[in-house]
Amino acid sequence: MTAEALHGPAEPYRPGPTGPGALLRAAADAIPPSGLVLLAILSVQVGAGFAKDLFAQLPPSAVVFLRIAMGALIMGVIARPRLKGLTRADLGVGVAFGVTLGVMNLSFYEALARLPMGIAVAIEFLGPLGVAVAASRRRLDLLWVVLAGSGVVLLAPWGTAASGISWAGIGFALVAAACWAGYILLSAAVGRRFPGTTGLAFAMIVSVVLIAPVGIGSGGADLLQPELLLIGLGVGLLSSVIPYSIELEALRRMPKRVFGILMSLEPAVAAMVGLLVLGEVLQVREWAAIGCVVVASVGATRSGG
């Protein structure tokens, strides 16, 4: 899949020539672009690992609220979104983008609470994979659909061998996948209507408003604990601000197809982070399922050109 199929068009979110984006690009010049992509993937998955570790103290909805609130605060300071000059149609697209972003994160964290990390990410990855395949007209892409579907079938809890995997978790991950596909499609429209990083910052603010009732209601006064706020800040940085910025710098220096192929490694990296950070040991069948999704993603990216 292309870069657009993963995070939307690169150009609308390109940081300006000054400020934090310029400092990040200067620091990243010494790192090869492939290394930047892997660093971004690692950042996202380590952030997810820290978030899942918080589930022992806060419910997933409260952790989602912390993550999005911290990310929105940081992006708001960087982008300083302004509504002046935007039409109702522009705002409508931005709100839809924010709702999709919020539901995607909430569904993914609910899946993460019920599934090992690598499995949750592999199922969620069906979203961008589906967008990439839908944009292609090659018969070969049917093979990647079958391969990815086979991976999901392997993951399904058909018997006792699939301990630790629930149908509810798979359902939440599929909702997250559908939202990720919607996020990709809406990001193109947002990029055309909002300048710079304004669209993403506006969407994150909408997501905070959407998630706040359930997040605050479930987390309560625990959300005010300083150590949890600090971890939430770290999760927001690792899961949103840092990887988005790194990916944009990588896109500036490498072909989009190569970027998409490298991003296809994300489910495997998630499984490794789950093993090392959370002690999640997967069965051979589960590793095979993740491998099916990774190979399907790489195949769809290469054939999509």
PDB file of C-alpha atoms in Angstrom:
ATOM      1  CA  MET A   1       0.000   0.000   0.000  1.00  0.00           C
ATOM      2  CA  THR A   2       1.106   3.556  -0.540  1.00  0.00           C
ATOM      3  CA  ALA A   3       1.773   6.203   2.062  1.00  0.00           C
ATOM      4  CA  GLU A   4      -1.629   7.702   1.356  1.00  0.00           C
ATOM      5  CA  ALA A   5      -3.206   4.371   2.237  1.00  0.00           C
ATOM      6  CA  LEU A   6      -1.541   4.442   5.633  1.00  0.00           C
ATOM      7  CA  HIS A   7      -1.769   7.991   6.899  1.00  0.00           C
ATOM      8  CA  GLY A   8      -3.297  10.048   4.126  1.00  0.00           C
ATOM      9  CA  PRO A   9      -1.500  12.414   1.767  1.00  0.00           C
ATOM     10  CA  ALA A  10       1.897  13.485   3.020  1.00  0.00           C
ATOM     11  CA  GLU A  11       1.926  17.035   1.692  1.00  0.00           C
ATOM     12  CA  PRO A  12      -0.973  18.540   3.699  1.00  0.00           C
ATOM     13  CA  TYR A  13       0.662  17.573   6.996  1.00  0.00           C
ATOM     14  CA  ARG A  14       4.205  18.663   6.145  1.00  0.00           C
ATOM     15  CA  PRO A  15       5.605  20.820   8.968  1.00  0.00           C
ATOM     16  CA  GLY A  16       6.608  24.357   8.123  1.00  0.00           C
ATOM     17  CA  PRO A  17      10.179  25.512   7.563  1.00  0.00           C
ATOM     18  CA  THR A  18      10.547  26.721  11.153  1.00  0.00           C
ATOM     19  CA  GLY A  19       9.655  25.447  14.598  1.00  0.00           C
ATOM     20  CA  PRO A  20       9.658  21.896  16.006  1.00  0.00           C
ATOM     21  CA  GLY A  21       9.235  20.286  12.595  1.00  0.00           C
ATOM     22  CA  ALA A  22      12.403  21.947  11.270  1.00  0.00           C
ATOM     23  CA  LEU A  23      14.381  20.915  14.355  1.00  0.00           C
ATOM     24  CA  LEU A  24      13.182  17.337  14.005  1.00  0.00           C
ATOM     25  CA  ARG A  25      14.148  17.212  10.323  1.00  0.00           C
ATOM     26  CA  ALA A  26      17.598  18.551  11.126  1.00  0.00           C
ATOM     27  CA  ALA A  27      18.109  15.885  13.785  1.00  0.00           C
ATOM     28  CA  ALA A  28      16.748  13.156  11.489  1.00  0.00           C
ATOM     29  CA  ASP A  29      19.084  13.950   8.581  1.00  0.00           C
ATOM     30  CA  ALA A  30      21.731  11.669  10.086  1.00  0.00           C
ATOM     31  CA  ILE A  31      19.334   8.670  10.087  1.00  0.00           C
ATOM     32  CA  PRO A  32      18.577   6.771   6.857  1.00  0.00           C
ATOM     33  CA  PRO A  33      14.916   7.040   5.778  1.00  0.00           C
ATOM     34  CA  SER A  34      14.321   3.312   6.276  1.00  0.00           C
ATOM     35  CA  GLY A  35      15.594   3.712   9.822  1.00  0.00           C
ATOM     36  CA  LEU A  36      13.166   6.571  10.360  1.00  0.00           C
ATOM     37  CA  VAL A  37      10.212   4.420   9.284  1.00  0.00           C
ATOM     38  CA  LEU A  38      11.231   1.606  11.627  1.00  0.00           C
ATOM     39  CA  LEU A  39      11.729   4.136  14.412  1.00  0.00           C
ATOM     40  CA  ALA A  40       8.223   5.502  13.822  1.00  0.00           C
ATOM     41  CA  ILE A  41       6.747   1.989  13.903  1.00  0.00           C
ATOM     42  CA  LEU A  42       8.618   1.211  17.107  1.00  0.00           C
ATOM     43  CA  SER A  43       7.430   4.472  18.673  1.00  0.00           C
ATOM     44  CA  VAL A  44       3.766   3.695  17.907  1.00  0.00           C
ATOM     45  CA  GLN A  45       3.963   0.166  19.251  1.00  0.00           C
ATOM     46  CA  VAL A  46       5.928   1.041  22.371  1.00  0.00           C
ATOM     47  CA  GLY A  47       3.319   3.717  23.040  1.00  0.00           C
ATOM     48  CA  ALA A  48       0.595   1.086  22.642  1.00  0.00           C
ATOM     49  CA  GLY A  49       2.510  -1.198  24.991  1.00  0.00           C
ATOM     50  CA  PHE A  50       2.695   1.495  27.671  1.00  0.00           C
ATOM     51  CA  ALA A  51      -0.995   2.220  27.143  1.00  0.00           C
ATOM     52  CA  LYS A  52      -1.929  -1.428  27.604  1.00  0.00           C
ATOM     53  CA  ASP A  53       0.178  -1.557  30.749  1.00  0.00           C
ATOM     54  CA  LEU A  54      -2.048   1.226  32.113  1.00  0.00           C
ATOM     55  CA  PHE A  55      -5.125  -0.999  31.823  1.00  0.00           C
ATOM     56  CA  ALA A  56      -4.304  -2.415  35.265  1.00  0.00           C
ATOM     57  CA  GLN A  57      -5.011   1.053  36.716  1.00  0.00           C
ATOM     58  CA  LEU A  58      -7.454   2.598  34.254  1.00  0.00           C
ATOM     59  CA  PRO A  59     -10.080   1.178  31.865  1.00  0.00           C
ATOM     60  CA  PRO A  60      -9.254   1.368  28.138  1.00  0.00           C
ATOM     61  CA  SER A  61     -11.667   4.270  27.520  1.00  0.00           C
ATOM     62  CA  ALA A  62      -9.905   6.366  30.168  1.00  0.00           C
ATOM     63  CA  VAL A  63      -6.490   5.554  28.694  1.00  0.00           C
ATOM     64  CA  VAL A  64      -7.760   6.546  25.237  1.00  0.00           C
ATOM     65  CA  PHE A  65      -8.957   9.853  26.658  1.00  0.00           C
ATOM     66  CA  LEU A  66      -5.551  10.481  28.249  1.00  0.00           C
ATOM     67  CA  ARG A  67      -3.726   9.666  25.027  1.00  0.00           C
ATOM     68  CA  ILE A  68      -5.914  11.784  22.757  1.00  0.00           C
ATOM     69  CA  ALA A  69      -6.102  14.687  25.215  1.00  0.00           C
ATOM     70  CA  MET A  70      -2.332  14.834  25.567  1.00  0.00           C
ATOM     71  CA  GLY A  71      -1.818  14.473  21.821  1.00  0.00           C
ATOM     72  CA  ALA A  72      -4.408  17.177  21.104  1.00  0.00           C
ATOM     73  CA  LEU A  73      -2.749  19.514  23.591  1.00  0.00           C
ATOM     74  CA  ILE A  74       0.642  19.072  21.971  1.00  0.00           C
ATOM     75  CA  MET A  75      -0.674  19.303  18.404  1.00  0.00           C
ATOM     76  CA  GLY A  76      -2.779  22.316  19.360  1.00  0.00           C
ATOM     77  CA  VAL A  77       0.301  24.155  20.584  1.00  0.00           C
ATOM     78  CA  ILE A  78       2.270  23.216  17.460  1.00  0.00           C
ATOM     79  CA  ALA A  79      -0.417  23.769  14.824  1.00  0.00           C
ATOM     80  CA  ARG A  80      -2.599  26.418  16.537  1.00  0.00           C
ATOM     81  CA  PRO A  81      -5.670  25.560  14.447  1.00  0.00           C
ATOM     82  CA  ARG A  82      -7.865  28.476  13.414  1.00  0.00           C
ATOM     83  CA  LEU A  83     -11.430  28.236  12.163  1.00  0.00           C
ATOM     84  CA  LYS A  84     -11.393  31.574  10.341  1.00  0.00           C
ATOM     85  CA  GLY A  85     -12.042  31.193   6.622  1.00  0.00           C
ATOM     86  CA  LEU A  86     -13.378  27.641   6.881  1.00  0.00           C
ATOM     87  CA  THR A  87     -16.829  26.868   5.504  1.00  0.00           C
ATOM     88  CA  ARG A  88     -19.483  24.688   7.118  1.00  0.00           C
ATOM     89  CA  ALA A  89     -18.556  21.951   4.675  1.00  0.00           C
ATOM     90  CA  ASP A  90     -14.911  22.212   5.751  1.00  0.00           C
ATOM     91  CA  LEU A  91     -15.868  21.985   9.400  1.00  0.00           C
ATOM     92  CA  GLY A  92     -18.169  19.058   8.660  1.00  0.00           C
ATOM     93  CA  VAL A  93     -15.328  17.110   7.057  1.00  0.00           C
ATOM     94  CA  GLY A  94     -13.061  17.997   9.973  1.00  0.00           C
ATOM     95  CA  VAL A  95     -15.654  16.815  12.507  1.00  0.00           C
ATOM     96  CA  ALA A  96     -16.158  13.549  10.599  1.00  0.00           C
ATOM     97  CA  PHE A  97     -12.394  13.079  10.565  1.00  0.00           C
ATOM     98  CA  GLY A  98     -12.226  13.656  14.311  1.00  0.00           C
ATOM     99  CA  VAL A  99     -15.121  11.291  15.070  1.00  0.00           C
ATOM    100  CA  THR A 100     -13.495   8.585  12.963  1.00  0.00           C
ATOM    101  CA  LEU A 101     -10.170   9.140  14.716  1.00  0.00           C
ATOM    102  CA  GLY A 102     -11.802   8.933  18.149  1.00  0.00           C
ATOM    103  CA  VAL A 103     -13.813   5.774  17.415  1.00  0.00           C
ATOM    104  CA  MET A 104     -10.762   4.165  15.816  1.00  0.00           C
ATOM    105  CA  ASN A 105      -8.633   4.729  18.916  1.00  0.00           C
ATOM    106  CA  LEU A 106     -11.370   3.681  21.329  1.00  0.00           C
ATOM    107  CA  SER A 107     -12.100   0.480  19.385  1.00  0.00           C
ATOM    108  CA  PHE A 108      -8.414  -0.359  19.095  1.00  0.00           C
ATOM    109  CA  TYR A 109      -7.788   0.072  22.826  1.00  0.00           C
ATOM    110  CA  GLU A 110     -10.836  -2.046  23.633  1.00  0.00           C
ATOM    111  CA  ALA A 111      -9.397  -4.694  21.300  1.00  0.00           C
ATOM    112  CA  LEU A 112      -6.007  -4.308  22.960  1.00  0.00           C
ATOM    113  CA  ALA A 113      -7.610  -5.083  26.316  1.00  0.00           C
ATOM    114  CA  ARG A 114      -8.896  -8.400  24.938  1.00  0.00           C
ATOM    115  CA  LEU A 115      -6.165  -9.486  22.510  1.00  0.00           C
ATOM    116  CA  PRO A 116      -2.364  -9.698  22.416  1.00  0.00           C
ATOM    117  CA  MET A 117      -0.851  -6.601  20.808  1.00  0.00           C
ATOM    118  CA  GLY A 118       0.422  -8.293  17.672  1.00  0.00           C
ATOM    119  CA  ILE A 119      -2.964  -9.846  16.942  1.00  0.00           C
ATOM    120  CA  ALA A 120      -4.894  -6.609  17.557  1.00  0.00           C
ATOM    121  CA  VAL A 121      -2.587  -4.671  15.224  1.00  0.00           C
ATOM    122  CA  ALA A 122      -2.688  -7.391  12.561  1.00  0.00           C
ATOM    123  CA  ILE A 123      -6.496  -7.299  12.430  1.00  0.00           C
ATOM    124  CA  GLU A 124      -6.586  -3.485  12.509  1.00  0.00           C
ATOM    125  CA  PHE A 125      -4.137  -3.459   9.612  1.00  0.00           C
ATOM    126  CA  LEU A 126      -6.861  -4.931   7.404  1.00  0.00           C
ATOM    127  CA  GLY A 127      -8.185  -1.352   7.110  1.00  0.00           C
ATOM    128  CA  PRO A 128      -5.305   0.175   5.127  1.00  0.00           C
ATOM    129  CA  LEU A 129      -4.815  -3.129   3.324  1.00  0.00           C
ATOM    130  CA  GLY A 130      -8.436  -3.016   2.170  1.00  0.00           C
ATOM    131  CA  VAL A 131      -8.057   0.556   0.931  1.00  0.00           C
ATOM    132  CA  ALA A 132      -4.936  -0.375  -1.019  1.00  0.00           C
ATOM    133  CA  VAL A 133      -6.586  -3.399  -2.634  1.00  0.00           C
ATOM    134  CA  ALA A 134      -9.794  -1.493  -3.420  1.00  0.00           C
ATOM    135  CA  ALA A 135      -7.772   1.128  -5.281  1.00  0.00           C
ATOM    136  CA  SER A 136      -6.180  -1.549  -7.478  1.00  0.00           C
ATOM    137  CA  ARG A 137      -7.648  -3.316 -10.508  1.00  0.00           C
ATOM    138  CA  ARG A 138      -5.236  -6.260 -10.632  1.00  0.00           C
ATOM    139  CA  ARG A 139      -6.488  -9.809 -10.249  1.00  0.00           C
ATOM    140  CA  LEU A 140      -3.368 -10.649  -8.262  1.00  0.00           C
ATOM    141  CA  ASP A 141      -4.701  -8.535  -5.417  1.00  0.00           C
ATOM    142  CA  LEU A 142      -7.404 -11.141  -4.825  1.00  0.00           C
ATOM    143  CA  LEU A 143      -4.591 -13.377  -3.592  1.00  0.00           C
ATOM    144  CA  TRP A 144      -3.678 -10.807  -0.937  1.00  0.00           C
ATOM    145  CA  VAL A 145      -7.317 -10.578   0.162  1.00  0.00           C
ATOM    146  CA  VAL A 146      -7.491 -14.354   0.544  1.00  0.00           C
ATOM    147  CA  LEU A 147      -4.163 -14.421   2.387  1.00  0.00           C
ATOM    148  CA  ALA A 148      -5.205 -11.692   4.830  1.00  0.00           C
ATOM    149  CA  GLY A 149      -8.567 -13.399   5.346  1.00  0.00           C
ATOM    150  CA  SER A 150      -6.770 -16.651   6.077  1.00  0.00           C
ATOM    151  CA  GLY A 151      -4.805 -14.851   8.763  1.00  0.00           C
ATOM    152  CA  VAL A 152      -7.998 -13.709  10.469  1.00  0.00           C
ATOM    153  CA  VAL A 153      -9.435 -17.239  10.266  1.00  0.00           C
ATOM    154  CA  LEU A 154      -6.286 -18.561  11.935  1.00  0.00           C
ATOM    155  CA  LEU A 155      -6.697 -16.015  14.732  1.00  0.00           C
ATOM    156  CA  ALA A 156     -10.355 -16.768  15.442  1.00  0.00           C
ATOM    157  CA  PRO A 157     -10.981 -18.602  18.758  1.00  0.00           C
ATOM    158  CA  TRP A 158     -12.413 -21.777  17.255  1.00  0.00           C
ATOM    159  CA  GLY A 159     -11.271 -23.885  20.213  1.00  0.00           C
ATOM    160  CA  THR A 160      -9.357 -23.951  23.456  1.00  0.00           C
ATOM    161  CA  ALA A 161      -6.072 -23.579  21.567  1.00  0.00           C
ATOM    162  CA  ALA A 162      -6.903 -19.907  21.025  1.00  0.00           C
ATOM    163  CA  SER A 163      -6.761 -18.942  24.697  1.00  0.00           C
ATOM    164  CA  GLY A 164      -6.395 -15.222  25.283  1.00  0.00           C
ATOM    165  CA  ILE A 165      -8.319 -14.382  22.098  1.00  0.00           C
ATOM    166  CA  SER A 166     -11.981 -13.418  22.235  1.00  0.00           C
ATOM    167  CA  TRP A 167     -14.610 -12.784  19.600  1.00  0.00           C
ATOM    168  CA  ALA A 168     -15.294  -9.436  21.279  1.00  0.00           C
ATOM    169  CA  GLY A 169     -11.649  -8.470  20.868  1.00  0.00           C
ATOM    170  CA  ILE A 170     -11.708  -9.452  17.200  1.00  0.00           C
ATOM    171  CA  GLY A 171     -14.918  -7.455  16.743  1.00  0.00           C
ATOM    172  CA  PHE A 172     -13.400  -4.308  18.278  1.00  0.00           C
ATOM    173  CA  ALA A 173     -10.275  -4.748  16.130  1.00  0.00           C
ATOM    174  CA  LEU A 174     -12.417  -5.040  12.985  1.00  0.00           C
ATOM    175  CA  VAL A 175     -14.267  -1.843  13.920  1.00  0.00           C
ATOM    176  CA  ALA A 176     -10.872  -0.159  14.361  1.00  0.00           C
ATOM    177  CA  ALA A 177      -9.842  -1.474  10.925  1.00  0.00           C
ATOM    178  CA  ALA A 178     -12.971  -0.040   9.316  1.00  0.00           C
ATOM    179  CA  CYS A 179     -12.355   3.297  11.027  1.00  0.00           C
ATOM    180  CA  TRP A 180      -8.722   3.281   9.869  1.00  0.00           C
ATOM    181  CA  ALA A 181      -9.963   2.858   6.294  1.00  0.00           C
ATOM    182  CA  GLY A 182     -12.362   5.773   6.833  1.00  0.00           C
ATOM    183  CA  TYR A 183      -9.563   7.821   8.372  1.00  0.00           C
ATOM    184  CA  ILE A 184      -7.445   7.271   5.262  1.00  0.00           C
ATOM    185  CA  LEU A 185     -10.222   8.355   2.913  1.00  0.00           C
ATOM    186  CA  LEU A 186     -11.190  11.388   5.008  1.00  0.00           C
ATOM    187  CA  SER A 187      -7.594  12.514   5.455  1.00  0.00           C
ATOM    188  CA  ALA A 188      -7.360  13.356   1.756  1.00  0.00           C
ATOM    189  CA  ALA A 189     -10.396  15.645   2.017  1.00  0.00           C
ATOM    190  CA  VAL A 190      -9.087  17.229   5.224  1.00  0.00           C
ATOM    191  CA  GLY A 191      -5.718  17.834   3.598  1.00  0.00           C
ATOM    192  CA  ARG A 192      -7.406  19.769   0.780  1.00  0.00           C
ATOM    193  CA  ARG A 193      -9.546  21.889   3.105  1.00  0.00           C
ATOM    194  CA  PHE A 194      -7.262  22.597   6.088  1.00  0.00           C
ATOM    195  CA  PRO A 195      -3.814  24.213   5.865  1.00  0.00           C
ATOM    196  CA  GLY A 196      -0.722  22.513   7.285  1.00  0.00           C
ATOM    197  CA  THR A 197      -1.236  20.362  10.375  1.00  0.00           C
ATOM    198  CA  THR A 198      -4.414  22.277  11.256  1.00  0.00           C
ATOM    199  CA  GLY A 199      -6.708  19.486  10.060  1.00  0.00           C
ATOM    200  CA  LEU A 200      -5.081  16.838  12.236  1.00  0.00           C
ATOM    201  CA  ALA A 201      -5.011  19.139  15.256  1.00  0.00           C
ATOM    202  CA  PHE A 202      -8.689  20.047  14.764  1.00  0.00           C
ATOM    203  CA  ALA A 203      -9.606  16.354  14.433  1.00  0.00           C
ATOM    204  CA  MET A 204      -7.801  15.505  17.654  1.00  0.00           C
ATOM    205  CA  ILE A 205      -9.708  18.225  19.489  1.00  0.00           C
ATOM    206  CA  VAL A 206     -12.990  16.818  18.147  1.00  0.00           C
ATOM    207  CA  SER A 207     -11.865  13.365  19.304  1.00  0.00           C
ATOM    208  CA  VAL A 208     -11.232  14.672  22.819  1.00  0.00           C
ATOM    209  CA  VAL A 209     -14.742  16.132  22.996  1.00  0.00           C
ATOM    210  CA  LEU A 210     -16.197  12.852  21.700  1.00  0.00           C
ATOM    211  CA  ILE A 211     -14.272  10.563  24.061  1.00  0.00           C
ATOM    212  CA  ALA A 212     -14.359  12.825  27.143  1.00  0.00           C
ATOM    213  CA  PRO A 213     -17.750  11.686  28.546  1.00  0.00           C
ATOM    214  CA  VAL A 214     -16.922   7.976  28.498  1.00  0.00           C
ATOM    215  CA  GLY A 215     -13.248   8.489  29.329  1.00  0.00           C
ATOM    216  CA  ILE A 216     -13.802  10.788  32.295  1.00  0.00           C
ATOM    217  CA  GLY A 217     -16.805   8.780  33.431  1.00  0.00           C
ATOM    218  CA  SER A 218     -14.817   5.550  33.542  1.00  0.00           C
ATOM    219  CA  GLY A 219     -11.536   7.017  34.833  1.00  0.00           C
ATOM    220  CA  GLY A 220     -12.917   9.461  37.382  1.00  0.00           C
ATOM    221  CA  ALA A 221     -10.511  11.077  39.843  1.00  0.00           C
ATOM    222  CA  ASP A 222      -7.770   8.583  38.930  1.00  0.00           C
ATOM    223  CA  LEU A 223      -7.166  10.597  35.775  1.00  0.00           C
ATOM    224  CA  LEU A 224      -5.733  13.377  37.956  1.00  0.00           C
ATOM    225  CA  GLN A 225      -2.961  11.249  39.425  1.00  0.00           C
ATOM    226  CA  PRO A 226       0.355  12.906  38.435  1.00  0.00           C
ATOM    227  CA  GLU A 227       2.076   9.651  37.506  1.00  0.00           C
ATOM    228  CA  LEU A 228      -0.801   8.614  35.252  1.00  0.00           C
ATOM    229  CA  LEU A 229      -0.859  12.029  33.607  1.00  0.00           C
ATOM    230  CA  LEU A 230       2.874  11.724  32.951  1.00  0.00           C
ATOM    231  CA  ILE A 231       2.472   8.271  31.405  1.00  0.00           C
ATOM    232  CA  GLY A 232      -0.455   9.576  29.352  1.00  0.00           C
ATOM    233  CA  LEU A 233       1.768  12.368  28.058  1.00  0.00           C
ATOM    234  CA  GLY A 234       4.384   9.792  27.078  1.00  0.00           C
ATOM    235  CA  VAL A 235       1.789   7.648  25.318  1.00  0.00           C
ATOM    236  CA  GLY A 236       0.478  10.690  23.430  1.00  0.00           C
ATOM    237  CA  LEU A 237       3.983  11.591  22.295  1.00  0.00           C
ATOM    238  CA  LEU A 238       4.988   8.050  21.348  1.00  0.00           C
ATOM    239  CA  SER A 239       1.706   7.114  19.663  1.00  0.00           C
ATOM    240  CA  SER A 240       0.894  10.304  17.763  1.00  0.00           C
ATOM    241  CA  VAL A 241       3.200  13.315  17.689  1.00  0.00           C
ATOM    242  CA  ILE A 242       6.591  11.618  17.328  1.00  0.00           C
ATOM    243  CA  PRO A 243       5.675   8.953  14.728  1.00  0.00           C
ATOM    244  CA  TYR A 244       3.620  11.350  12.563  1.00  0.00           C
ATOM    245  CA  SER A 245       6.555  13.762  12.416  1.00  0.00           C
ATOM    246  CA  ILE A 246       9.102  11.018  11.736  1.00  0.00           C
ATOM    247  CA  GLU A 247       6.967   9.469   8.993  1.00  0.00           C
ATOM    248  CA  LEU A 248       6.629  12.801   7.210  1.00  0.00           C
ATOM    249  CA  GLU A 249      10.400  13.238   7.267  1.00  0.00           C
ATOM    250  CA  ALA A 250      10.880   9.706   5.920  1.00  0.00           C
ATOM    251  CA  LEU A 251       8.354  10.354   3.117  1.00  0.00           C
ATOM    252  CA  ARG A 252      10.370  13.393   2.101  1.00  0.00           C
ATOM    253  CA  ARG A 253      13.412  11.208   1.490  1.00  0.00           C
ATOM    254  CA  MET A 254      12.137   7.884   0.105  1.00  0.00           C
ATOM    255  CA  PRO A 255       9.673   6.515  -2.498  1.00  0.00           C
ATOM    256  CA  LYS A 256       6.140   6.093  -1.210  1.00  0.00           C
ATOM    257  CA  ARG A 257       5.988   2.434  -2.241  1.00  0.00           C
ATOM    258  CA  VAL A 258       9.094   1.618  -0.195  1.00  0.00           C
ATOM    259  CA  PHE A 259       7.528   3.476   2.724  1.00  0.00           C
ATOM    260  CA  GLY A 260       4.380   1.366   2.399  1.00  0.00           C
ATOM    261  CA  ILE A 261       6.352  -1.884   2.303  1.00  0.00           C
ATOM    262  CA  LEU A 262       8.262  -0.966   5.447  1.00  0.00           C
ATOM    263  CA  MET A 263       5.046   0.040   7.209  1.00  0.00           C
ATOM    264  CA  SER A 264       3.716  -3.433   6.444  1.00  0.00           C
ATOM    265  CA  LEU A 265       6.068  -4.730   9.122  1.00  0.00           C
ATOM    266  CA  GLU A 266       3.985  -3.021  11.815  1.00  0.00           C
ATOM    267  CA  PRO A 267       1.999  -6.112  12.944  1.00  0.00           C
ATOM    268  CA  ALA A 268       5.219  -8.102  13.375  1.00  0.00           C
ATOM    269  CA  VAL A 269       6.841  -5.252  15.325  1.00  0.00           C
ATOM    270  CA  ALA A 270       3.722  -5.030  17.496  1.00  0.00           C
ATOM    271  CA  ALA A 271       4.005  -8.742  18.284  1.00  0.00           C
ATOM    272  CA  MET A 272       7.671  -8.322  19.244  1.00  0.00           C
ATOM    273  CA  VAL A 273       6.913  -5.309  21.463  1.00  0.00           C
ATOM    274  CA  GLY A 274       4.075  -7.273  23.064  1.00  0.00           C
ATOM    275  CA  LEU A 275       6.512 -10.076  23.812  1.00  0.00           C
ATOM    276  CA  LEU A 276       9.314  -7.885  25.162  1.00  0.00           C
ATOM    277  CA  VAL A 277       7.298  -5.188  26.967  1.00  0.00           C
ATOM    278  CA  LEU A 278       4.194  -7.095  28.078  1.00  0.00           C
ATOM    279  CA  GLY A 279       5.397 -10.704  28.085  1.00  0.00           C
ATOM    280  CA  GLU A 280       2.774 -11.784  25.529  1.00  0.00           C
ATOM    281  CA  VAL A 281       3.909 -15.137  24.135  1.00  0.00           C
ATOM    282  CA  LEU A 282       2.118 -16.045  20.905  1.00  0.00           C
ATOM    283  CA  GLN A 283       1.498 -19.529  19.554  1.00  0.00           C
ATOM    284  CA  VAL A 284       2.892 -20.718  16.235  1.00  0.00           C
ATOM    285  CA  ARG A 285      -0.564 -20.432  14.653  1.00  0.00           C
ATOM    286  CA  GLU A 286      -0.824 -16.803  15.788  1.00  0.00           C
ATOM    287  CA  TRP A 287       2.609 -15.939  14.388  1.00  0.00           C
ATOM    288  CA  ALA A 288       1.553 -17.598  11.114  1.00  0.00           C
ATOM    289  CA  ALA A 289      -1.603 -15.478  11.044  1.00  0.00           C
ATOM    290  CA  ILE A 290       0.379 -12.277  11.587  1.00  0.00           C
ATOM    291  CA  GLY A 291       2.756 -13.415   8.836  1.00  0.00           C
ATOM    292  CA  CYS A 292      -0.199 -13.812   6.453  1.00  0.00           C
ATOM    293  CA  VAL A 293      -1.275 -10.210   7.065  1.00  0.00           C
ATOM    294  CA  VAL A 294       2.277  -8.873   6.681  1.00  0.00           C
ATOM    295  CA  VAL A 295       2.858 -10.765   3.413  1.00  0.00           C
ATOM    296  CA  ALA A 296      -0.537  -9.672   2.079  1.00  0.00           C
ATOM    297  CA  SER A 297       0.263  -6.065   2.932  1.00  0.00           C
ATOM    298  CA  VAL A 298       3.676  -6.208   1.268  1.00  0.00           C
ATOM    299  CA  GLY A 299       2.161  -7.896  -1.792  1.00  0.00           C
ATOM    300  CA  ALA A 300      -0.613  -5.321  -2.120  1.00  0.00           C
ATOM    301  CA  THR A 301       1.921  -2.507  -1.788  1.00  0.00           C
ATOM    302  CA  ARG A 302       4.265  -3.916  -4.428  1.00  0.00           C
ATOM    303  CA  SER A 303       1.529  -4.739  -6.930  1.00  0.00           C
ATOM    304  CA  GLY A 304      -0.127  -1.382  -6.347  1.00  0.00           C
ATOM    305  CA  GLY A 305       3.037   0.382  -7.397  1.00  0.00           C
TER     306      GLY A 305
END
